[in-house]
Each structure stands twice: as structure tokens, then as C-alpha cells.
Amino acid sequence: MTEDQNEAANRFLPRIRQELDKLPLTEEQKDQVTPELLNRMVFLDTNGHLKESGHLGVESSVFDFKQKIETVGQILSEAGLESGAYLNAALKEPPLFYLSPDTIRDNINRVVESLAADGLTQSDYLRAACKFPQLFYQSPDTIVSNISRSAERFASDGLSRKAYIQLVLSFPSLAALTPDTIEAHVNEVVDRFSDAGLTRKAYLQACKQQPMLLARDPASLADGIENVVARFSAEGLTRKRYLQIAVQQPSLIGMNSDTVIGHVTGVVEQFAPHGLTLKDYIRAATKRPNLFSSNPNTITRNVEGVVDHFSENGLNHADYIAAILKAPPVFTLKPATVIANITRVAERFADDGLTTEGYLSAALKRPQLFSQSPDTIASNVTSVVGRFEHDGMTLQEYLKAAVKHPGLFGQSPETISRHIETVLSFYDRGMFVPPATTPSGGHADVLAFLLRCPSLITLSDDNFGLREVHQKMTNGPTNSKLLVHPRYAVERELMKHFGHDDPKRPVPSDGFVAGQANPSDEQARRFVLRALMHAGFIKGDGMKR
């Protein structure tokens, strides 16, 4: 400062401190803001350092900080915000201490009025301005122009002005960036990865979830993605796949690449002695992208907590990790949740013979059970048993079957029941005769057979349909072979029945259509075979389409 400016600063300092003392500020906050206010007052006093000191008197109303802060605070309060939020904003942007409340009010109203048709409300805009106080005093024309023109640049990519306003409200500093800057940020990232399938529309969808990406340096964002891919390329991670993941979970785009890499390697290093490999964990993370962003200490605690709790029931690290690699969301579940999911089911059916060890073994075979609600599992089981109780099904026998084939625990009771009803209908129509193993016979024998071979209950609907067609068309077996014969073998036998010996050879289309007069036997067989393929009963690749 010049000597003149120093003299002005010395004049203004007592008044500034006097006014700051009237506000609910700590000494540290006053000390923090005083130098900036001094500089601002000297600037005003010298007309921007262009004239000699003397244009601003110490009695000027510009120093009435308390009155200005409280007046604008009242505006915030009327809009449903905390009145003290404006004082906090002023600490970040000291000009707010002395700017006229009328100017602030006018700035707010002009922006809100210009964008109200697109959903902007005064309370939302004030909330955004408290996060980014520059909005209180920046030219409203500039803010409206930045928002409107930026939205126009991306309208063809599906981003409306209303949607862009929501981005600004989430990350208010966007309002201060020019359309050229925003568009350049987007285009640079998209151009960098266009060869991997990234489009502007897809990237903007990611930005809608993570608006700060629009303001970040695009080169650093792109380099971060490249660094992660390069680190794990040997484990099968490609640019295209990681971009797909990052667009689904945009926080990964803005996350430091060293952090992402550390999240992955930290978990693998912890559990490598128990068989976890980097390749396996990367594969799991591509199915559950938040593993890339999850703190390794959290994942470690999650795994350790479950294994420690069930160690007395025979659970070890290697088995648990191998299981949840097939169901990656389990890695992120809190131990208390997983423990409750297992113990509550075991406790619910303890009187019916289900043990913690039994249900735990089922969960290791079907790891989704670690995350499924105990109430849902209990409902699944009791719904099926209740439906077939009159045919001789018992809870004890169904639970034994479910432990053997855990799909019975987790699959929809409607689906399970439909499959059982299908097999019962086979029996009722004379298509299936089960081994006689129960005193009452009939449906009880069918149920006993199914519970001894529980995997049959979870066959697909078209698998049952295939077996019915095969039995009727070929006069096939009515014993257990009807259900236990492998699907591929049933398909092959059915194709052979229609004169097609080689399943790998396409079934030709020779022009015959339904309703055509006098087809040959060969044409008719081909037509039926192709119809079965179109209907999904035969899954092989033996049809030329």
C-alpha cells in the first residue's frame, strides 16, 4: 500500500472492528475477515486505487454491517432458511458485509424471476447462494445467461434447462462458469473416450448424478480413468468396461485414481492369504462398482466381522470370500446385517430342524442368502409348505431339501409352487409315476420324490414344457427319467424324433408355412421342430433363422 492507503486503513480499522463486534462472531472469525474488509474499504476510498484517499468517511453507512447482515438474513428466514446462513456466507465472501441489502434482494429476484418457468424457486436459489456466496452479488444477467446458454448447448443430448438448473442447485459454482467452459469440459472427456463408446449423452447422464464433473479439469478426469485401467488391465479391466462402470457410478470419474487403486489392492492384500486374487476382486467390482470406491478398511471389517462371528459354526475366510465373490454386494454389507440375516432364519426354524450350520452351508452355496431378508426367506418357505401341506409336505422335509438345494430358500414361492403344481399335473395325467415311498401314495409320493431331488423344483418353466412335449411326442418315459434326464439329451432325442440327427446342423426352412396344402412328411416335421425352437422349448443352435 502507499502511505495514503496505509493512513486510510488505519482510519477504517477501528470502525471495522467496532462493527464486527456487533455480530455473533468469534475473535478468530473477526481476525480472519478484517484484512479483506480493510482492503475492500481502501479500494472504495481510493476509487479502485485510481485517486487519492478521502472518498469514504468512517461514518459512512457502508460500515453498517450488522444492519445489512440482519436485513438479508430476514430474507432468508422468510424463505425458510436459517437467518445465520448469510453471516456464514459473508465470512466466505466479505463484500456481503457491506453490499446493500436492496442490491442483494434485486440480484436474487431477477435470477429467480427469469428462471421460475423452469422450476427455480427463491428458497432453492438462496440455499444454493449460501453454498456459493458469489451468487448473491454476481450480475444476475450473467448468471441467467450462463445457465440458459449452457443448457442450450446440451439440449440435443437430452439435457433441458430445467435439468441444468437442478445441476446448478446441486453444485452452484456451475452458475459462474461460461457455456464455452462447460462445453469444453464435456467435449474433452467425451473425445478422449469416444473410441471406447462414451457419448455426450451418456457422460451428461453421469454429470446429472455428479454435477461437479462439469467444473473439474477434464484432462485430470480422463487421466484418472486411464490410470485405473492401466493398473488393472492385466486382470481384464478394459477402458470400455471401466467407462461403463464409471457412468453408472459417476463418483468414480472424479475420484483420485490412486485412491481407487488403493481401494482395490488394499482388500486383495488383506485377504490374499485366504485365496483372494486381484483378478477375482476386479471381476467382482465390475459387477458391484461401489467396490472400487469402498474403503478397504470397511470391506475388511465387514468380512472379518462375519467370519469371526460364525467361526464356531465352521465358517472360515476362504469359504466366505469364495462365496461372496459370486454375490459381490455382500462385501459392502455391515457384519451385523449379514449375521442377523443368517441367525434369524436359523432361529425361526430351529424347532423344525434347521441349524445355524445348516443355513450357513446353504448360504455358502447360494451367497445371495447372506443379503436376503430373514422375513422374506421365512415367507418363501412357509408359503410353499402351507400350499402343499394337504398333500403331505412337511416343514421339516422342505427345510432339509432347501439346505441341500438352497434355491428353495430364495426363489419366489409362486415360482416354486408353480413348478410343483406342474409335476403334480404330470402325475394326474398319467405322464409321471414316482417311486412309491409313502404310505398314502399319490401326490405324497410326488412331493417326496421332488424333495429328494430338490434341484428339479427349480427347473425353468420351458424346461418342464420341453419334457411334456417330449413325453407326448415320443411316448417317452413316465418314471423319474422324465424329470432327471439332462435337458440337452431330451432336446437331442426330440430333434431326432423329427428326423434331425445332428443338433449342430441347422434345421433348414424350405418354404412351408402353416395352412399350406399337402406338405410332405419331412416338411411337416421340420415345421414342428422349428416351431418348438421358436417357442423356446429347444435351446440348441440347430436352426437356421
Coordinates of C-alpha atoms in Angstrom, one line a residue:
M1 CA 0.0 0.0 0.0
T2 CA 1.0 3.6 -0.5
E3 CA 1.4 5.9 2.5
D4 CA -2.0 7.4 1.7
Q5 CA -3.6 3.9 1.6
N6 CA -2.0 2.9 4.9
E7 CA -3.4 6.0 6.5
A8 CA -6.9 5.1 5.2
A9 CA -6.5 1.6 6.5
N10 CA -5.6 2.9 9.9
R11 CA -8.6 5.1 9.9
F12 CA -11.0 2.4 8.9
L13 CA -9.7 -0.4 11.2
P14 CA -11.3 0.8 14.4
R15 CA -14.7 1.3 12.7
I16 CA -14.5 -2.2 11.1
R17 CA -13.7 -3.9 14.4
Q18 CA -16.4 -1.9 16.1
E19 CA -19.0 -3.1 13.6
L20 CA -17.7 -6.7 13.6
D21 CA -18.0 -6.7 17.4
K22 CA -21.8 -6.2 17.0
L23 CA -22.1 -9.6 15.2
P24 CA -22.1 -13.1 16.7
L25 CA -18.5 -13.8 15.6
T26 CA -15.6 -15.4 17.3
E27 CA -12.3 -13.5 17.6
E28 CA -10.8 -15.9 15.2
Q29 CA -13.5 -15.1 12.6
K30 CA -13.1 -11.4 13.1
D31 CA -9.3 -11.7 12.6
Q32 CA -9.9 -13.8 9.5
V33 CA -12.2 -11.3 7.8
T34 CA -10.7 -8.0 8.9
P35 CA -7.8 -7.8 6.4
E36 CA -10.1 -8.5 3.4
L37 CA -12.5 -5.8 4.6
L38 CA -9.7 -3.3 5.1
N39 CA -8.5 -3.9 1.5
R40 CA -12.0 -3.5 0.2
M41 CA -12.6 -0.3 2.1
V42 CA -9.3 1.2 0.9
F43 CA -10.3 0.2 -2.6
L44 CA -13.6 2.0 -2.2
D45 CA -11.9 5.0 -0.6
T46 CA -9.5 5.5 -3.5
N47 CA -12.0 4.7 -6.3
G48 CA -10.1 1.5 -7.2
H49 CA -6.7 2.9 -6.3
L50 CA -7.1 5.5 -9.0
K51 CA -7.5 8.6 -6.8
E52 CA -6.2 9.8 -3.5
S53 CA -7.7 8.7 -0.2
G54 CA -10.7 10.6 1.1
H55 CA -13.8 9.4 -0.8
L56 CA -15.1 7.2 2.1
G57 CA -15.8 8.6 5.5
V58 CA -15.6 6.4 8.7
E59 CA -19.2 7.4 9.4
S60 CA -20.4 6.1 6.1
S61 CA -23.4 3.7 6.2
V62 CA -21.3 1.2 4.2
F63 CA -19.9 0.1 7.6
D64 CA -23.3 -0.8 9.0
F65 CA -22.5 -4.5 8.7
K66 CA -25.0 -5.6 11.4
Q67 CA -28.0 -3.9 9.7
K68 CA -27.1 -5.3 6.3
I69 CA -26.5 -8.8 7.5
E70 CA -29.7 -8.9 9.5
T71 CA -31.8 -7.5 6.7
V72 CA -30.7 -10.1 4.2
G73 CA -30.9 -12.7 7.0
Q74 CA -34.5 -11.8 7.3
I75 CA -35.0 -12.5 3.6
L76 CA -33.5 -16.0 4.1
S77 CA -35.7 -16.6 7.1
E78 CA -38.8 -15.7 5.2
A79 CA -37.8 -18.2 2.5
G80 CA -37.4 -21.0 5.2
L81 CA -33.6 -20.8 5.6
E82 CA -31.6 -20.1 8.7
S83 CA -31.0 -16.4 9.0
G84 CA -27.5 -17.0 10.2
A85 CA -26.6 -18.6 6.9
Y86 CA -26.0 -15.2 5.4
L87 CA -23.4 -14.3 8.0
N88 CA -21.6 -17.6 7.2
A89 CA -21.7 -16.7 3.5
A90 CA -20.3 -13.2 4.3
L91 CA -17.3 -14.8 6.0
K92 CA -16.6 -16.6 2.8
E93 CA -17.2 -13.6 0.6
P94 CA -16.5 -10.4 2.7
P95 CA -18.2 -8.0 0.2
L96 CA -21.5 -9.3 1.6
F97 CA -20.8 -7.4 4.8
Y98 CA -21.2 -4.0 3.2
L99 CA -23.2 -4.5 0.0
S100 CA -26.7 -3.0 0.1
P101 CA -29.5 -5.4 1.0
D102 CA -31.6 -3.9 -1.8
T103 CA -28.9 -4.9 -4.3
I104 CA -28.7 -8.4 -2.9
R105 CA -32.5 -8.7 -2.9
D106 CA -32.7 -7.4 -6.5
N107 CA -30.0 -9.8 -7.6
I108 CA -31.9 -12.8 -6.1
N109 CA -35.3 -11.7 -7.5
R110 CA -34.0 -11.1 -11.1
V111 CA -32.5 -14.6 -11.3
V112 CA -35.5 -16.3 -9.8
E113 CA -38.0 -14.4 -12.0
S114 CA -36.0 -15.2 -15.1
L115 CA -35.9 -19.0 -14.4
A116 CA -39.1 -19.5 -12.5
A117 CA -40.8 -21.1 -15.5
D118 CA -38.2 -23.8 -15.4
G119 CA -38.8 -24.6 -11.7
L120 CA -36.4 -22.3 -9.9
T121 CA -37.8 -21.1 -6.5
Q122 CA -36.4 -18.4 -4.3
S123 CA -35.7 -20.8 -1.4
D124 CA -33.8 -23.2 -3.7
Y125 CA -31.7 -20.3 -5.1
L126 CA -31.0 -18.8 -1.7
R127 CA -29.9 -22.2 -0.5
A128 CA -27.5 -22.5 -3.5
A129 CA -26.2 -19.0 -2.9
C130 CA -25.4 -19.9 0.7
K131 CA -23.2 -22.7 -0.6
F132 CA -21.6 -20.5 -3.2
P133 CA -22.0 -16.9 -1.9
Q134 CA -20.7 -15.3 -5.1
L135 CA -24.3 -15.8 -6.4
F136 CA -25.5 -13.1 -4.0
Y137 CA -23.6 -10.4 -5.8
Q138 CA -22.7 -11.6 -9.2
S139 CA -24.6 -10.0 -12.1
P140 CA -28.0 -11.7 -12.4
D141 CA -27.8 -11.2 -16.2
T142 CA -24.5 -13.2 -16.3
I143 CA -25.9 -16.0 -14.1
V144 CA -29.1 -16.3 -16.2
S145 CA -27.1 -16.2 -19.4
N146 CA -24.6 -18.9 -18.2
I147 CA -27.4 -21.2 -17.2
S148 CA -29.6 -20.7 -20.2
R149 CA -26.9 -20.9 -22.8
S150 CA -25.2 -23.9 -21.2
A151 CA -28.5 -25.7 -21.3
E152 CA -29.0 -24.8 -25.0
R153 CA -25.6 -26.4 -25.8
F154 CA -26.7 -29.7 -24.4
A155 CA -30.4 -29.7 -25.4
S156 CA -29.8 -32.1 -28.3
D157 CA -28.2 -34.5 -25.8
G158 CA -31.3 -34.6 -23.6
L159 CA -30.4 -32.0 -21.0
S160 CA -33.1 -29.4 -20.6
R161 CA -32.8 -26.0 -19.0
K162 CA -34.9 -27.3 -16.1
A163 CA -32.5 -30.2 -15.6
Y164 CA -29.5 -27.9 -15.9
I165 CA -30.9 -25.7 -13.2
Q166 CA -31.1 -28.7 -10.9
L167 CA -27.4 -29.4 -11.6
V168 CA -26.6 -25.8 -10.6
L169 CA -28.6 -26.1 -7.4
S170 CA -26.6 -29.2 -6.5
F171 CA -23.2 -27.6 -7.5
P172 CA -23.8 -23.8 -7.5
S173 CA -20.4 -22.8 -8.8
L174 CA -21.6 -24.0 -12.2
A175 CA -23.6 -20.8 -12.5
A176 CA -20.4 -18.8 -12.6
L177 CA -18.9 -20.8 -15.5
T178 CA -19.4 -19.8 -19.1
P179 CA -21.1 -22.1 -21.6
D180 CA -17.8 -22.3 -23.6
T181 CA -16.0 -23.6 -20.5
I182 CA -18.7 -26.1 -19.6
E183 CA -19.0 -27.5 -23.1
A184 CA -15.2 -27.7 -23.5
H185 CA -15.0 -29.7 -20.2
V186 CA -17.6 -32.2 -21.5
N187 CA -16.2 -32.5 -25.0
E188 CA -12.7 -33.1 -23.9
V189 CA -13.7 -36.1 -21.8
V190 CA -16.0 -37.5 -24.4
D191 CA -13.5 -37.1 -27.2
R192 CA -10.8 -38.8 -25.1
F193 CA -13.0 -41.9 -24.7
S194 CA -15.2 -41.9 -27.8
D195 CA -13.3 -44.9 -29.1
A196 CA -14.4 -46.8 -26.0
G197 CA -18.1 -45.9 -26.7
L198 CA -18.5 -42.8 -24.5
T199 CA -21.1 -40.4 -25.9
R200 CA -22.0 -36.9 -24.8
K201 CA -25.5 -38.1 -23.8
A202 CA -24.1 -40.8 -21.6
Y203 CA -21.5 -38.5 -20.0
L204 CA -24.1 -35.9 -19.3
Q205 CA -26.2 -38.5 -17.6
A206 CA -23.3 -39.2 -15.3
C207 CA -22.9 -35.5 -14.7
K208 CA -26.5 -35.2 -13.6
Q209 CA -25.6 -37.6 -10.8
Q210 CA -22.3 -35.9 -10.1
P211 CA -22.6 -32.2 -11.3
M212 CA -19.1 -31.3 -10.1
L213 CA -17.7 -33.2 -13.1
L214 CA -18.8 -30.3 -15.3
A215 CA -16.5 -28.0 -13.4
R216 CA -13.5 -30.3 -13.0
D217 CA -10.4 -30.2 -15.2
P218 CA -11.2 -32.7 -18.0
A219 CA -7.6 -33.7 -18.6
S220 CA -7.2 -34.8 -14.9
L221 CA -10.5 -36.7 -15.0
A222 CA -9.5 -38.6 -18.2
D223 CA -6.0 -39.3 -16.9
G224 CA -7.6 -40.7 -13.7
I225 CA -9.7 -43.2 -15.7
E226 CA -6.7 -44.2 -17.8
N227 CA -4.6 -44.8 -14.7
V228 CA -7.1 -47.1 -13.2
V229 CA -7.5 -49.1 -16.4
A230 CA -3.7 -49.3 -16.9
R231 CA -3.2 -50.6 -13.4
F232 CA -5.8 -53.4 -13.8
S233 CA -5.6 -54.2 -17.5
A234 CA -3.7 -57.4 -16.8
E235 CA -6.6 -58.5 -14.7
G236 CA -9.0 -58.0 -17.6
L237 CA -10.3 -54.5 -16.9
T238 CA -10.8 -52.6 -20.2
R239 CA -11.3 -48.9 -21.0
K240 CA -14.8 -49.7 -22.3
R241 CA -15.9 -51.7 -19.3
Y242 CA -14.5 -49.3 -16.7
L243 CA -16.2 -46.4 -18.5
Q244 CA -19.5 -48.3 -18.4
I245 CA -19.0 -48.8 -14.7
A246 CA -18.0 -45.1 -14.1
V247 CA -21.0 -43.8 -16.0
Q248 CA -23.2 -46.0 -13.7
Q249 CA -21.3 -44.7 -10.6
P250 CA -20.0 -41.3 -11.6
S251 CA -18.2 -40.7 -8.3
L252 CA -15.5 -42.9 -9.7
I253 CA -14.9 -40.4 -12.5
G254 CA -14.0 -37.7 -10.1
M255 CA -12.2 -39.9 -7.6
N256 CA -8.4 -39.8 -7.5
S257 CA -7.0 -42.8 -9.4
D258 CA -4.5 -43.6 -6.6
T259 CA -7.5 -43.8 -4.2
V260 CA -9.4 -46.1 -6.5
I261 CA -6.4 -48.3 -7.0
G262 CA -5.7 -48.4 -3.3
H263 CA -9.3 -49.4 -2.5
V264 CA -8.9 -52.5 -4.7
T265 CA -5.4 -53.5 -3.8
G266 CA -5.9 -52.9 -0.1
V267 CA -8.7 -55.5 0.1
V268 CA -6.7 -58.0 -2.0
E269 CA -3.6 -57.6 0.1
Q270 CA -5.6 -58.2 3.2
F271 CA -7.2 -61.4 2.0
A272 CA -4.6 -62.8 -0.4
P273 CA -3.6 -65.4 2.3
H274 CA -7.2 -66.7 2.1
G275 CA -7.2 -67.1 -1.6
L276 CA -8.5 -63.8 -2.9
T277 CA -6.8 -62.8 -6.1
L278 CA -6.7 -59.4 -7.8
K279 CA -8.4 -60.8 -10.9
D280 CA -11.3 -62.2 -8.9
Y281 CA -11.8 -59.0 -6.9
I282 CA -11.7 -56.9 -10.1
R283 CA -14.3 -59.2 -11.6
A284 CA -16.5 -58.7 -8.5
A285 CA -16.0 -55.0 -8.6
T286 CA -17.2 -54.8 -12.3
K287 CA -20.4 -56.4 -11.1
R288 CA -20.6 -54.2 -8.0
P289 CA -19.0 -50.9 -8.9
N290 CA -19.0 -49.4 -5.5
L291 CA -16.3 -51.8 -4.5
F292 CA -14.0 -49.5 -6.5
S293 CA -15.0 -46.6 -4.2
S294 CA -15.3 -48.5 -0.9
N295 CA -12.7 -48.0 1.8
P296 CA -10.6 -51.2 2.1
N297 CA -10.7 -51.0 5.9
T298 CA -14.5 -51.0 5.7
I299 CA -14.6 -54.1 3.4
T300 CA -12.1 -55.8 5.7
R301 CA -14.2 -55.1 8.8
N302 CA -17.3 -56.4 7.0
V303 CA -15.6 -59.7 6.1
E304 CA -13.8 -60.2 9.4
G305 CA -16.9 -59.5 11.4
V306 CA -18.9 -62.2 9.7
V307 CA -16.2 -64.8 9.8
D308 CA -15.3 -64.1 13.4
H309 CA -18.9 -64.4 14.5
F310 CA -19.5 -67.7 12.7
S311 CA -16.1 -69.3 13.2
E312 CA -17.6 -71.6 15.9
N313 CA -20.1 -72.7 13.3
G314 CA -17.3 -73.7 10.9
L315 CA -17.1 -70.6 8.7
N316 CA -13.6 -69.7 7.5
H317 CA -12.2 -66.8 5.5
A318 CA -11.5 -68.8 2.3
D319 CA -15.0 -70.3 2.1
Y320 CA -16.8 -67.0 2.8
I321 CA -14.7 -65.0 0.4
A322 CA -15.1 -67.6 -2.4
A323 CA -18.9 -67.5 -1.8
I324 CA -19.4 -63.7 -1.8
L325 CA -17.3 -63.3 -4.9
K326 CA -20.3 -64.7 -6.6
A327 CA -22.6 -62.2 -4.8
P328 CA -20.4 -59.0 -4.6
P329 CA -22.9 -56.8 -2.9
V330 CA -22.3 -58.8 0.3
F331 CA -18.8 -57.3 0.6
T332 CA -20.4 -54.0 1.4
L333 CA -22.9 -55.2 4.0
K334 CA -22.3 -54.5 7.6
P335 CA -21.5 -57.6 9.7
A336 CA -24.5 -57.0 11.9
T337 CA -26.8 -57.2 8.8
V338 CA -25.3 -60.4 7.5
I339 CA -25.2 -62.0 10.9
A340 CA -28.9 -61.2 11.5
N341 CA -29.8 -62.5 8.1
I342 CA -28.4 -65.9 9.0
T343 CA -29.2 -66.2 12.6
R344 CA -32.8 -65.0 12.4
V345 CA -33.7 -67.6 9.8
A346 CA -32.0 -70.4 11.8
E347 CA -33.8 -69.3 14.9
R348 CA -37.1 -69.0 13.1
F349 CA -36.9 -72.7 12.0
A350 CA -34.9 -74.2 14.9
D351 CA -37.8 -76.2 16.1
D352 CA -38.2 -77.7 12.6
G353 CA -34.6 -78.9 12.5
L354 CA -32.8 -76.0 10.8
T355 CA -29.4 -75.3 12.4
T356 CA -27.2 -72.3 12.0
E357 CA -24.6 -74.6 10.5
G358 CA -27.2 -75.9 8.0
Y359 CA -28.4 -72.5 6.9
L360 CA -24.8 -71.2 6.8
S361 CA -23.9 -74.1 4.5
A362 CA -26.8 -73.2 2.3
A363 CA -25.7 -69.6 2.1
L364 CA -22.2 -70.6 1.1
K365 CA -23.8 -72.5 -1.9
R366 CA -26.2 -69.6 -2.6
P367 CA -24.5 -66.5 -1.3
Q368 CA -27.4 -64.2 -2.1
L369 CA -28.9 -65.6 1.1
F370 CA -26.3 -63.6 3.1
S371 CA -28.1 -60.5 2.0
Q372 CA -31.7 -61.6 1.8
S373 CA -34.2 -60.5 4.4
P374 CA -35.0 -63.2 7.0
D375 CA -38.7 -62.3 6.8
T376 CA -38.6 -62.9 3.1
I377 CA -36.9 -66.2 3.4
A378 CA -39.3 -67.3 6.1
S379 CA -42.3 -66.2 4.0
N380 CA -40.9 -68.1 1.0
V381 CA -40.6 -71.3 2.9
T382 CA -43.9 -71.2 4.8
S383 CA -45.9 -70.2 1.7
V384 CA -44.7 -73.2 -0.2
V385 CA -45.2 -75.7 2.7
G386 CA -48.6 -74.2 3.5
R387 CA -49.7 -74.6 -0.1
F388 CA -48.9 -78.3 -0.2
E389 CA -49.4 -79.3 3.4
H390 CA -52.6 -81.1 2.5
D391 CA -50.6 -83.3 0.0
G392 CA -48.2 -84.4 2.8
M393 CA -45.4 -81.8 2.6
T394 CA -43.9 -81.0 6.0
L395 CA -41.8 -78.1 7.1
Q396 CA -39.0 -80.4 8.3
E397 CA -38.7 -82.2 5.0
Y398 CA -38.8 -79.0 2.9
L399 CA -36.1 -77.4 5.0
K400 CA -33.9 -80.5 4.6
A401 CA -34.4 -80.2 0.8
A402 CA -33.7 -76.4 0.9
V403 CA -30.4 -76.9 2.7
K404 CA -29.5 -79.4 0.0
H405 CA -30.6 -77.1 -2.8
P406 CA -30.7 -73.5 -1.4
G407 CA -32.6 -72.1 -4.3
L408 CA -35.7 -73.3 -2.5
F409 CA -35.0 -70.7 0.2
G410 CA -34.5 -67.7 -2.1
Q411 CA -36.7 -68.3 -5.1
S412 CA -40.2 -66.9 -5.3
P413 CA -42.8 -69.1 -3.6
E414 CA -45.1 -68.5 -6.6
T415 CA -42.4 -69.9 -9.0
I416 CA -41.6 -72.9 -6.7
S417 CA -45.3 -73.7 -6.2
R418 CA -46.0 -73.4 -10.0
H419 CA -43.2 -75.9 -10.7
I420 CA -44.5 -78.4 -8.1
E421 CA -48.0 -78.0 -9.5
T422 CA -46.7 -78.8 -12.9
V423 CA -45.1 -82.1 -11.8
L424 CA -48.3 -82.9 -9.9
S425 CA -50.3 -82.4 -13.1
F426 CA -47.9 -84.7 -14.9
Y427 CA -48.9 -87.3 -12.3
D428 CA -52.6 -86.6 -12.5
R429 CA -52.5 -87.0 -16.3
G430 CA -50.5 -90.3 -16.1
M431 CA -47.3 -88.8 -17.6
F432 CA -45.3 -89.4 -14.4
V433 CA -45.3 -92.2 -11.9
P434 CA -43.0 -91.5 -8.9
P435 CA -41.4 -94.2 -6.8
A436 CA -43.8 -95.4 -4.1
T437 CA -42.2 -94.3 -0.9
T438 CA -45.1 -93.0 1.3
P439 CA -48.0 -94.9 2.9
S440 CA -50.6 -92.7 1.3
G441 CA -49.0 -92.6 -2.2
G442 CA -50.3 -90.3 -4.9
H443 CA -49.3 -86.7 -4.5
A444 CA -47.4 -87.5 -1.4
D445 CA -45.1 -89.8 -3.4
V446 CA -44.6 -87.0 -6.0
L447 CA -43.6 -84.5 -3.3
A448 CA -41.3 -87.0 -1.6
F449 CA -39.6 -87.6 -4.9
L450 CA -39.2 -83.8 -5.5
L451 CA -37.8 -83.2 -2.0
R452 CA -35.3 -86.0 -2.5
C453 CA -34.2 -84.3 -5.8
P454 CA -34.9 -80.6 -5.0
S455 CA -32.9 -79.2 -7.9
L456 CA -35.8 -80.4 -10.1
I457 CA -38.1 -78.0 -8.4
T458 CA -36.1 -75.0 -9.7
L459 CA -36.0 -76.1 -13.4
S460 CA -37.3 -73.4 -15.7
D461 CA -40.8 -73.3 -17.0
D462 CA -39.7 -74.0 -20.6
N463 CA -37.7 -77.0 -19.3
F464 CA -40.9 -78.5 -17.9
G465 CA -42.6 -77.7 -21.1
L466 CA -39.9 -79.4 -23.1
R467 CA -40.3 -82.6 -21.1
E468 CA -44.0 -82.6 -21.6
V469 CA -43.7 -82.2 -25.3
H470 CA -41.0 -84.9 -25.5
Q471 CA -43.1 -87.3 -23.5
K472 CA -46.2 -86.8 -25.6
M473 CA -44.4 -86.8 -29.0
T474 CA -42.1 -89.7 -28.4
N475 CA -44.2 -91.7 -25.9
G476 CA -41.2 -91.1 -23.6
P477 CA -40.6 -92.4 -20.1
T478 CA -43.1 -91.9 -17.3
N479 CA -40.7 -92.7 -14.5
S480 CA -38.1 -90.5 -12.9
K481 CA -36.2 -90.2 -16.2
L482 CA -38.9 -87.9 -17.4
L483 CA -37.5 -85.2 -15.0
V484 CA -33.9 -86.2 -14.3
H485 CA -32.8 -86.8 -17.9
P486 CA -30.4 -83.9 -18.8
R487 CA -32.1 -81.2 -20.9
Y488 CA -29.6 -81.4 -23.7
A489 CA -30.3 -85.1 -24.0
V490 CA -34.1 -84.5 -24.1
E491 CA -33.6 -81.9 -26.8
R492 CA -31.5 -84.2 -28.9
E493 CA -34.0 -87.1 -28.6
L494 CA -36.8 -84.8 -29.6
M495 CA -34.9 -83.4 -32.6
K496 CA -34.0 -87.0 -33.6
H497 CA -37.7 -87.9 -33.4
F498 CA -38.4 -85.2 -36.0
G499 CA -35.7 -86.6 -38.3
H500 CA -32.8 -84.2 -37.3
D501 CA -29.9 -86.3 -36.1
D502 CA -27.3 -83.7 -35.7
P503 CA -28.2 -80.8 -33.3
K504 CA -25.2 -78.8 -34.6
R505 CA -26.6 -78.9 -38.1
P506 CA -29.1 -76.1 -38.8
V507 CA -32.7 -77.0 -39.4
P508 CA -33.4 -75.6 -42.9
S509 CA -36.5 -73.6 -43.8
D510 CA -37.9 -75.0 -47.1
G511 CA -40.7 -72.5 -47.6
F512 CA -43.5 -74.5 -46.0
V513 CA -45.9 -72.3 -43.9
A514 CA -48.8 -73.2 -41.7
G515 CA -52.0 -73.8 -43.7
Q516 CA -50.1 -74.8 -46.9
A517 CA -51.8 -77.8 -48.6
N518 CA -50.3 -81.2 -48.8
P519 CA -46.9 -80.7 -47.1
S520 CA -44.5 -83.6 -47.2
D521 CA -43.8 -85.6 -44.0
E522 CA -40.3 -84.1 -43.9
Q523 CA -41.7 -80.6 -44.4
A524 CA -44.2 -81.1 -41.6
R525 CA -41.6 -82.5 -39.2
R526 CA -39.3 -79.5 -39.9
F527 CA -42.1 -77.1 -39.4
V528 CA -43.0 -78.5 -36.0
L529 CA -39.3 -78.6 -35.0
R530 CA -38.8 -75.0 -35.9
A531 CA -41.9 -74.1 -34.1
L532 CA -40.6 -75.7 -30.9
M533 CA -37.4 -73.8 -31.3
H534 CA -39.2 -70.5 -31.8
A535 CA -41.3 -71.3 -28.7
G536 CA -38.1 -71.7 -26.7
F537 CA -38.5 -75.4 -25.9
I538 CA -35.4 -76.3 -27.8
K539 CA -32.5 -74.0 -26.9
G540 CA -29.8 -75.5 -29.2
D541 CA -28.3 -73.6 -32.1
G542 CA -29.6 -76.1 -34.7
M543 CA -32.0 -73.7 -36.5
K544 CA -31.0 -71.5 -39.4
R545 CA -33.0 -68.3 -38.9

